[in-house]
Coordinates of C-alpha atoms and ligand atoms in Angstrom, one line a residue:
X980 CA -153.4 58.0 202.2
X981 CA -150.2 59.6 203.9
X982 CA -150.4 61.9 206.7
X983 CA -148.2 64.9 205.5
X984 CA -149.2 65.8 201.8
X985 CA -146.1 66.4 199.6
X986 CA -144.7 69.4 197.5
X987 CA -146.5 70.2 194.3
X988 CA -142.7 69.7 192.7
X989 CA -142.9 66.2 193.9
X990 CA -147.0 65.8 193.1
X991 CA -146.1 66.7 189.2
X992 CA -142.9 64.4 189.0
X993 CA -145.1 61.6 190.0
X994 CA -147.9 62.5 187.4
X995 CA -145.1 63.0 184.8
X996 CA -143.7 59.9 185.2
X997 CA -147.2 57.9 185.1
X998 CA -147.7 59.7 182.0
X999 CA -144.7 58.5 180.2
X1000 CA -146.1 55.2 180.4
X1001 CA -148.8 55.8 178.4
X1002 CA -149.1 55.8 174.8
X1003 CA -150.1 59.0 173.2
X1004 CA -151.8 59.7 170.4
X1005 CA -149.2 62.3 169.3
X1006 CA -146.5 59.3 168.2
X1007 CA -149.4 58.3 165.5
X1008 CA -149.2 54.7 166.7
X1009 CA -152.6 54.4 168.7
X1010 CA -154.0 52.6 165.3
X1011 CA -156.6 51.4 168.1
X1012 CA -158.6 54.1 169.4
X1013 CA -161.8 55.4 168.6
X1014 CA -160.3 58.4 170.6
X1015 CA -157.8 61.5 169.5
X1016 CA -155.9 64.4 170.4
X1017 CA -158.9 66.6 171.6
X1018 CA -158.1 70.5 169.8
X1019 CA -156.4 72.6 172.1
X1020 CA -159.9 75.0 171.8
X1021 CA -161.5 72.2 173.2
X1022 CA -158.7 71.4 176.1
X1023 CA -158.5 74.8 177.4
X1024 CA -162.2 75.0 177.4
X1025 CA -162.7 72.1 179.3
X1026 CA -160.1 73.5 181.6
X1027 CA -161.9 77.0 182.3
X1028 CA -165.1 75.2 182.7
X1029 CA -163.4 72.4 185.1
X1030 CA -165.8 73.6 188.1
X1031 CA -169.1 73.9 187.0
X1032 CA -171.8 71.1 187.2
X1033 CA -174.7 70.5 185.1
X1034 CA -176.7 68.7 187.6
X1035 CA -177.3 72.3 189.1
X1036 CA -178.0 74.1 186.3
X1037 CA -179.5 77.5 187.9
X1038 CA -176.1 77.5 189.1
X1039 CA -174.6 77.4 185.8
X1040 CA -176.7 79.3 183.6
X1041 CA -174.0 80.5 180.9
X1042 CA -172.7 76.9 181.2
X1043 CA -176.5 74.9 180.9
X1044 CA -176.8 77.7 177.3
X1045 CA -173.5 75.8 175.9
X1046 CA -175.2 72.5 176.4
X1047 CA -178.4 73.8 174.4
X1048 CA -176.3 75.0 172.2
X1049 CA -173.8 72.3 171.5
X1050 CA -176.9 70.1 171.4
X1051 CA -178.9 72.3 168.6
X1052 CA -175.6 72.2 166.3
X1053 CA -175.7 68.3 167.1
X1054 CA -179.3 68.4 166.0
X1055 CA -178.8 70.1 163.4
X1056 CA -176.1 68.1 161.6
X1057 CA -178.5 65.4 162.5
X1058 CA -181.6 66.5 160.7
X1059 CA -183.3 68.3 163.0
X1060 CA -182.0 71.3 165.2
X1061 CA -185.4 71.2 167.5
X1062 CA -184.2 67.5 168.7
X1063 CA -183.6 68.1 172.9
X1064 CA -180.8 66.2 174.7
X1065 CA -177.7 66.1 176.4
X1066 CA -174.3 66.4 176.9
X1067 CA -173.3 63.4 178.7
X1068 CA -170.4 61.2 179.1
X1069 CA -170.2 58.9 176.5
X1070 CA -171.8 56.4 174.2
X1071 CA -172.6 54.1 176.3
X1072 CA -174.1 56.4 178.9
X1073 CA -175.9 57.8 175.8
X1074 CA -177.3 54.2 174.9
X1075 CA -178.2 53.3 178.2
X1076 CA -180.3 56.8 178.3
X1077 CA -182.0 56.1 175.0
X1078 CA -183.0 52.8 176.3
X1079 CA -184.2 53.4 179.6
X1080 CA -186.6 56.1 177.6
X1081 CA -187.6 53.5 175.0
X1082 CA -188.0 51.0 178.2
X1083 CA -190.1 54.1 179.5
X1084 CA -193.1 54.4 176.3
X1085 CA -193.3 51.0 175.6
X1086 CA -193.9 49.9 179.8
X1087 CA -194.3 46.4 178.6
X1088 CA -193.9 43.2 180.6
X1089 CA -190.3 41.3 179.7
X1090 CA -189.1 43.9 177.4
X1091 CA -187.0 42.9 174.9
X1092 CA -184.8 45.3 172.8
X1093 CA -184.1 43.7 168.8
X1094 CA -180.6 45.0 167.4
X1095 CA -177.5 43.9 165.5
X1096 CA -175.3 41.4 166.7
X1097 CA -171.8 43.9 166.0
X1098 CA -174.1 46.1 168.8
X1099 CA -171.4 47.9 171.0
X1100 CA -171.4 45.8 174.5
X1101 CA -172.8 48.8 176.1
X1102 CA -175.8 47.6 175.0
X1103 CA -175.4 44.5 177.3
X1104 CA -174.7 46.8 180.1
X1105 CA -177.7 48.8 179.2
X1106 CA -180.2 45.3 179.2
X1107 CA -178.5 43.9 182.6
X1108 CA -179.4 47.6 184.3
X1109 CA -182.9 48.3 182.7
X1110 CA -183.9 44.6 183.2
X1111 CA -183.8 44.4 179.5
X1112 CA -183.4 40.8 176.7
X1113 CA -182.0 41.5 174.0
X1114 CA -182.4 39.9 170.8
X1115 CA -179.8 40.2 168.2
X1116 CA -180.7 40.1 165.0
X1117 CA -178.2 38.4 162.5
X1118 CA -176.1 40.4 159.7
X1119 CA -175.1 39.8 156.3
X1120 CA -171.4 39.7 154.6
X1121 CA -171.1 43.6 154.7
X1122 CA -171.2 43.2 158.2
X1123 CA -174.9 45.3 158.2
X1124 CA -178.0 43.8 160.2
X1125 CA -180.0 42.4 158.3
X1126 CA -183.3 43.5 157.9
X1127 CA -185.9 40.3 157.6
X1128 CA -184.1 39.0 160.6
X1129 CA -185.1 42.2 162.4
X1130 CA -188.5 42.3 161.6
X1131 CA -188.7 38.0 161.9
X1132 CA -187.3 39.0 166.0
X1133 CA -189.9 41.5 166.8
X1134 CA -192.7 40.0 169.2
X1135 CA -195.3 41.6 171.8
X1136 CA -192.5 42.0 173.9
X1137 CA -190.0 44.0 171.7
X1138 CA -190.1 47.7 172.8
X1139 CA -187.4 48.9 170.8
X1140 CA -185.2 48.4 167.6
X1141 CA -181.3 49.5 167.3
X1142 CA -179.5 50.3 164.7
X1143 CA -175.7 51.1 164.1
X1144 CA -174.2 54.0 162.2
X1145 CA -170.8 53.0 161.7
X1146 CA -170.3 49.9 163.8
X1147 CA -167.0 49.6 166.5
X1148 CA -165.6 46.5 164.2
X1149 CA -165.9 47.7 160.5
X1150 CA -167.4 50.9 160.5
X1151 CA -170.5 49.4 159.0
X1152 CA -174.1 51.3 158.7
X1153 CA -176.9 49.5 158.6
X1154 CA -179.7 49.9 156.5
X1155 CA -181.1 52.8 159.0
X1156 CA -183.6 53.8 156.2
X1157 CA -185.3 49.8 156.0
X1158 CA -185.1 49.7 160.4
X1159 CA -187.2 53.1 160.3
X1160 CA -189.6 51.7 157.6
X1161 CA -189.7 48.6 160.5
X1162 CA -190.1 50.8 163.6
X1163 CA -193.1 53.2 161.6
X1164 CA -195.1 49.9 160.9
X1165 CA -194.8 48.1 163.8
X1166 CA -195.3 51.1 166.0
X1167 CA -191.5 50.9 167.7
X1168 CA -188.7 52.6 169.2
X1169 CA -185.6 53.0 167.0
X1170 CA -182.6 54.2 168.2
X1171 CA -179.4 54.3 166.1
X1172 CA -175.9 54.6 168.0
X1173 CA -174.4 56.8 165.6
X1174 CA -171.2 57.4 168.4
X1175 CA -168.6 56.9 165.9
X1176 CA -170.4 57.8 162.3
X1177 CA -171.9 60.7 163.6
X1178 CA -169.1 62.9 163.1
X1179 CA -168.5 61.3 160.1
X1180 CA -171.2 60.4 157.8
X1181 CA -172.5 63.5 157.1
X1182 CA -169.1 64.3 155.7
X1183 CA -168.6 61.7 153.9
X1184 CA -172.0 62.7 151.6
X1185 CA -170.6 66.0 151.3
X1186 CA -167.5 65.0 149.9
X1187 CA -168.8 62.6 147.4
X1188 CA -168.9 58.9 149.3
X1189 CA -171.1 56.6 149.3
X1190 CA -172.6 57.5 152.7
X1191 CA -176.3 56.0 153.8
X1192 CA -179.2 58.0 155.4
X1193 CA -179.1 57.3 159.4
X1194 CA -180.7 60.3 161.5
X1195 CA -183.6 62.1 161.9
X1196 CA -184.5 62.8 158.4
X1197 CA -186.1 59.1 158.4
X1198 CA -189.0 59.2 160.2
X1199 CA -188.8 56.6 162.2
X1200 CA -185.8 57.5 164.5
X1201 CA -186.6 58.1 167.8
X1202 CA -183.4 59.0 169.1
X1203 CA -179.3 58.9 168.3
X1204 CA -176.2 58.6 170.2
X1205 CA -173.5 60.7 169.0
X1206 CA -169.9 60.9 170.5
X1207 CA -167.8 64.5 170.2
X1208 CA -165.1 62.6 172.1
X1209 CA -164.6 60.4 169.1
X1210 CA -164.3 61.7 165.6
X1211 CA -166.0 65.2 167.3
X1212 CA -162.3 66.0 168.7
X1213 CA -163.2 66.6 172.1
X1214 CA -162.2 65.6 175.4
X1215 CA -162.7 62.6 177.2
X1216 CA -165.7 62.3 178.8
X1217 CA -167.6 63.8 176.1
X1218 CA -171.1 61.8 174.5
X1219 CA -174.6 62.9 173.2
X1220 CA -177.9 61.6 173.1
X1221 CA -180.4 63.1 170.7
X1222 CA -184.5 62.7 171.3
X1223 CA -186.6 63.5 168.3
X1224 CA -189.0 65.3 170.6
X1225 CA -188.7 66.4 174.3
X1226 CA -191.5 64.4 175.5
X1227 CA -189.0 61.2 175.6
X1228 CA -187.0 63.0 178.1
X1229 CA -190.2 63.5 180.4
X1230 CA -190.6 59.9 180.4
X1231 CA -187.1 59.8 182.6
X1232 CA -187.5 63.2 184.9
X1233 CA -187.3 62.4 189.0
X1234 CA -187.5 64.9 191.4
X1235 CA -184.7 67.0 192.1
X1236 CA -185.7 69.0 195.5
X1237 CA -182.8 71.0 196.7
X1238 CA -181.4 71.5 193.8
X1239 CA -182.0 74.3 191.4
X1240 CA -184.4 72.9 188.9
X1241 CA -186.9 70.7 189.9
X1242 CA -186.4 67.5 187.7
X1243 CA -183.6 66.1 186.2
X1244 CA -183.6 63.4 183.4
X1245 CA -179.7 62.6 183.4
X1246 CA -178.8 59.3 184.7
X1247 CA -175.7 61.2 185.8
X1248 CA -176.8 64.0 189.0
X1249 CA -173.5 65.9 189.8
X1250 CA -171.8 66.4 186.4
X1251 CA -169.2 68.5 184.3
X1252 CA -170.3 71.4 182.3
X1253 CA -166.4 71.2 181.1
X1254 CA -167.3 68.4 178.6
X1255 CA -170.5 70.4 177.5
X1256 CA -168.1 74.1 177.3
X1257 CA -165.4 71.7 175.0
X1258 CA -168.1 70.5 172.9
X1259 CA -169.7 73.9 172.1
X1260 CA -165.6 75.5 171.7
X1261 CA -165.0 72.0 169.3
X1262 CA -168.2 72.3 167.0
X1263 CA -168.5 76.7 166.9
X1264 CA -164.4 76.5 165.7
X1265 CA -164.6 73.8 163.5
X1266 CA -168.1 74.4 161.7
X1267 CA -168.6 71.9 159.2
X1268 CA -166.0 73.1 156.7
X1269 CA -163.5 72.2 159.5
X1270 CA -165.4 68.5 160.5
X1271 CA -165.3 67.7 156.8
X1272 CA -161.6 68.7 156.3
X1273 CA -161.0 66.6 159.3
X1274 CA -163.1 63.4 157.5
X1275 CA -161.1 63.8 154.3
X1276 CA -157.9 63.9 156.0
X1277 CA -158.4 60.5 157.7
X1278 CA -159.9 58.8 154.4
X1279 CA -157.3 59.9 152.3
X1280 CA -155.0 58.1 155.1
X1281 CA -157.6 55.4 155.4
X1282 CA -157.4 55.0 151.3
X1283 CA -153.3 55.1 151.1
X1284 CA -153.4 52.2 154.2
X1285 CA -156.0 50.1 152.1
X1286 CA -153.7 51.2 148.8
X1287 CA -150.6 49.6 150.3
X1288 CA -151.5 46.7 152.5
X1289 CA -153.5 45.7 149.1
X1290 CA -150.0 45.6 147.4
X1291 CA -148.8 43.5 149.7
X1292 CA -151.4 40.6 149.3
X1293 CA -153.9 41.3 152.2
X1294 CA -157.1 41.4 151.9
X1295 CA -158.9 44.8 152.4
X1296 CA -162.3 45.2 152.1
X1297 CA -163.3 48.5 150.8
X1298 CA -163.6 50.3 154.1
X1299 CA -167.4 52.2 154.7
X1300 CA -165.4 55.2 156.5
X1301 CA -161.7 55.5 158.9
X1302 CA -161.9 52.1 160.2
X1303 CA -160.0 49.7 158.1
X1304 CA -159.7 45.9 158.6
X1305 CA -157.4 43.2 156.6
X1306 CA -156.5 39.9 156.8
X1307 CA -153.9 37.3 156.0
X1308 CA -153.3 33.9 156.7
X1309 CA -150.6 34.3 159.0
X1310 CA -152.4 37.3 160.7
X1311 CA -152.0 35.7 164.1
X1312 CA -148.4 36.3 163.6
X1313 CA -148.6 39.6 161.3
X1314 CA -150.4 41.1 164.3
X1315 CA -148.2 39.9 167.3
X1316 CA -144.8 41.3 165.0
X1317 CA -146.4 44.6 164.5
X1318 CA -147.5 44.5 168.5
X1319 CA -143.9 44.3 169.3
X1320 CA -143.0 47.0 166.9
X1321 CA -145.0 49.3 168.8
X1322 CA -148.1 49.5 167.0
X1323 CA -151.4 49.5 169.1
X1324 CA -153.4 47.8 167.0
X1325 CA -156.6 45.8 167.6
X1326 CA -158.8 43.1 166.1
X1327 CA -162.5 42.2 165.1
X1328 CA -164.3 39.4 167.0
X1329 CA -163.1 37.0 163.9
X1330 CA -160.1 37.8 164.2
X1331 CA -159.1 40.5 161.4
X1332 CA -156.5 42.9 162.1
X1333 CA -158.5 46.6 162.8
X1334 CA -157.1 49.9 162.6
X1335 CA -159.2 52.8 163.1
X1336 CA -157.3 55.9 161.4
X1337 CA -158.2 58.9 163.9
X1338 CA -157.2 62.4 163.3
X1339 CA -153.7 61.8 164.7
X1340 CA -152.6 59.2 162.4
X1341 CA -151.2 61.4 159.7
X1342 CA -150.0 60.3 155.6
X1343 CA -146.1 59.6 157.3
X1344 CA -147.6 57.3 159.8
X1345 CA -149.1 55.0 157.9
X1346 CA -146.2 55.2 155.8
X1347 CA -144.1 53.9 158.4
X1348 CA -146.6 51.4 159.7
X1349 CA -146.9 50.0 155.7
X1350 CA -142.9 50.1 155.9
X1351 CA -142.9 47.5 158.6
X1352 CA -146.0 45.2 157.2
X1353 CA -143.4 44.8 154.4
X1354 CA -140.6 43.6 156.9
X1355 CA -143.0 41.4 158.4
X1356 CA -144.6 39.9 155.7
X1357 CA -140.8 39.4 154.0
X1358 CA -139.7 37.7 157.3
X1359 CA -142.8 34.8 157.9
Ligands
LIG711 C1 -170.8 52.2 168.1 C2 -170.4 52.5 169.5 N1 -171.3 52.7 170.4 C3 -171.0 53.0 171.7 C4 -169.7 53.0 172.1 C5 -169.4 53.2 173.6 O1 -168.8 54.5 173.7 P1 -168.0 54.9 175.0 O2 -166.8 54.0 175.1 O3 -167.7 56.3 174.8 O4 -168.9 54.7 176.2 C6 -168.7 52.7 171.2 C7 -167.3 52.8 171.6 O5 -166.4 52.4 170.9 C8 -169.0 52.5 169.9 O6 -168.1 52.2 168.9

């Protein structure tokens, strides 16, 4: 660090200039991301709330209400607005906090955890902290765990099952109904990371898709990880996690002396009441007319992209919500073109091209982006 700090003028020319080399969602050519535009509601009250911390609520008592809050509207688009949780930073600090309380009832010897094999790596984070195998259970062509491979995994040792709600690759959902049936019978923890579908699947029913049950309404689900930063339009850092009943959160209370309530159960201690304040402002503006205007937007974009790569002979499975993938056999060099034209796209672990189509990539986008799949495609 320099000795003499330097003018604010100067401070914001350096910021501006780091900024201008990153992408922004704004241009519509993050294809990507799993993340968006937070809506200015939510910016400015992230911005107001910049200085409170949740790790001392007593502190923050108007702030800790807007957790409870954003949490009961969570819960209640979930299937049940009594489920008790958090605010926290993300999914994967949301899965690792569902595990460590499914780690918590089951206190067995060599724990091991049974999920799919698309499982988000945060899961592998989770197991390396929490001392935790996991076991992952194989999945069909639809890209959804299947089943009989679950229950074949499940030994003495399995304290929890997992299962995903619009998986990272494909936007897949497993069968969360058959997993509950699983986790009731065998006496087990199910937790379904719902970070991405969770914003999105309850949507899709209302609007007429073929959407599959995945929260609390099946009895069998223990808790969910939602993400507001994701299709929820919030800031970044912005996760839930959802616990049927608040006796799982007891399992993970320590101590808290000094502080001004006596436990906490958050892995996190000091942290931002701003993400919690952005949720609330997100979720009271939007309701859920403005979340499912949001959802059709991106599948009508989702439906013209499938529409028009279709035409031009690649292969596009019938996407399960906004996250499209399609293939080709040139895609090694279909996906390296569009690269250089600017397109941040990504691709699944076998290889596929993915796009996820977030809020910000509007109807002329993926115009454009069809427009030069054409050149491409003409020019191999
Ligand atoms: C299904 C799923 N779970 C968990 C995560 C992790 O979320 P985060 O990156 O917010 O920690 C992701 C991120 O893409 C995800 O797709």
């Amino acid at each position: 660090m320099q000795e003499k700090g330097k003018s604010e003028a100067e401070v914001r020319r350096l910021l501006r200039e780091a900024r201008r080399r990153d992408l922004t969602y704004a241009s519509g050519r993050i294809l990507s991301s799993m993340c968006t535009s937070p809506l200015p509601i939510a910016s400015q009250a992230f911005c107001e709330f910049l200085e409170t911390n949740l790790g001392d609520p007593g502190l923050f008592q108007g702030t800790k209400n807007l957790e409870r809050e954003a949490v009961k509207a969570i819960g209640s688009l979930l299937g049940n607005p009594e489920a008790k949780g958090f605010i926290v930073s993300g999914g994967t600090e949301a899965n690792i906090t569902a595990l460590f309380a499914a780690r918590e009832v089951a206190k067995v010897a060599k724990p091991e955890v049974v999920l799919p094999s698309t499982a988000h790596f945060s899961f592998d984070k989770a197991a390396r902290m929490l001392g935790l195998r996991l076991i992952k259970a194989e999945v069909g062509e639809d890209n959804t765990v299947l089943a009989s491979d679950v229950e074949r995994k499940i030994t003495q040792r399995t304290i929890a099952i997992v299962g995903i709600a619009g998986n990272t690759e494909y936007g897949a959902v497993d069968d969360i109904a058959a997993l509950s049936e699983i986790a009731l019978e065998r006496g087990l923890y199910l937790h379904v990371d719902a970070a991405f579908g969770g914003f999105v699947l309850p949507f899709l029913k209302e609007l007429g898709y073929p959407a599959r049950d995945f929260d609390f309404s099946l009895s069998g689900v223990c808790s969910i990880t939602v993400d507001p930063h994701k299709m929820g339009l919030a800031p970044v850092p912005s996760g839930s996690v959802l616990f049927r009943e608040a006796s799982y959160l007891e399992l993970l209370q320590v101590e808290s002396p000094y502080l001004t309530q006596p436990r906490q159960c958050t892995i996190l201690g000091t942290r931002s009441g701003a993400s919690a304040a952005a949720v609330f402002a997100a979720l009271t503006y939007l309701g859920r007319e403005g979340y499912r205007k949001v959802v059709k937007e991106c599948m009508e974009v989702t439906h013209l992209l499938r529409e028009g790569l279709l035409s031009l002979g690649m292969h596009v499975p019938e996407p399960w919500m906004n996250i499209l993938v399609f293939d080709h056999s040139r895609r090694e060099a279909i996906a390296q073109e569009l690269r250089t034209r600017g397109w941040a796209i990504s691709r699944t672990r076998k290889g596929e091209i993915r796009l996820v189509i977030m809020p910000h990539v509007k109807k002329e986008h993926a115009e454009q982006f069809l427009r030069d799949v054409r050149e491409v495609v003409k020019k191999l």
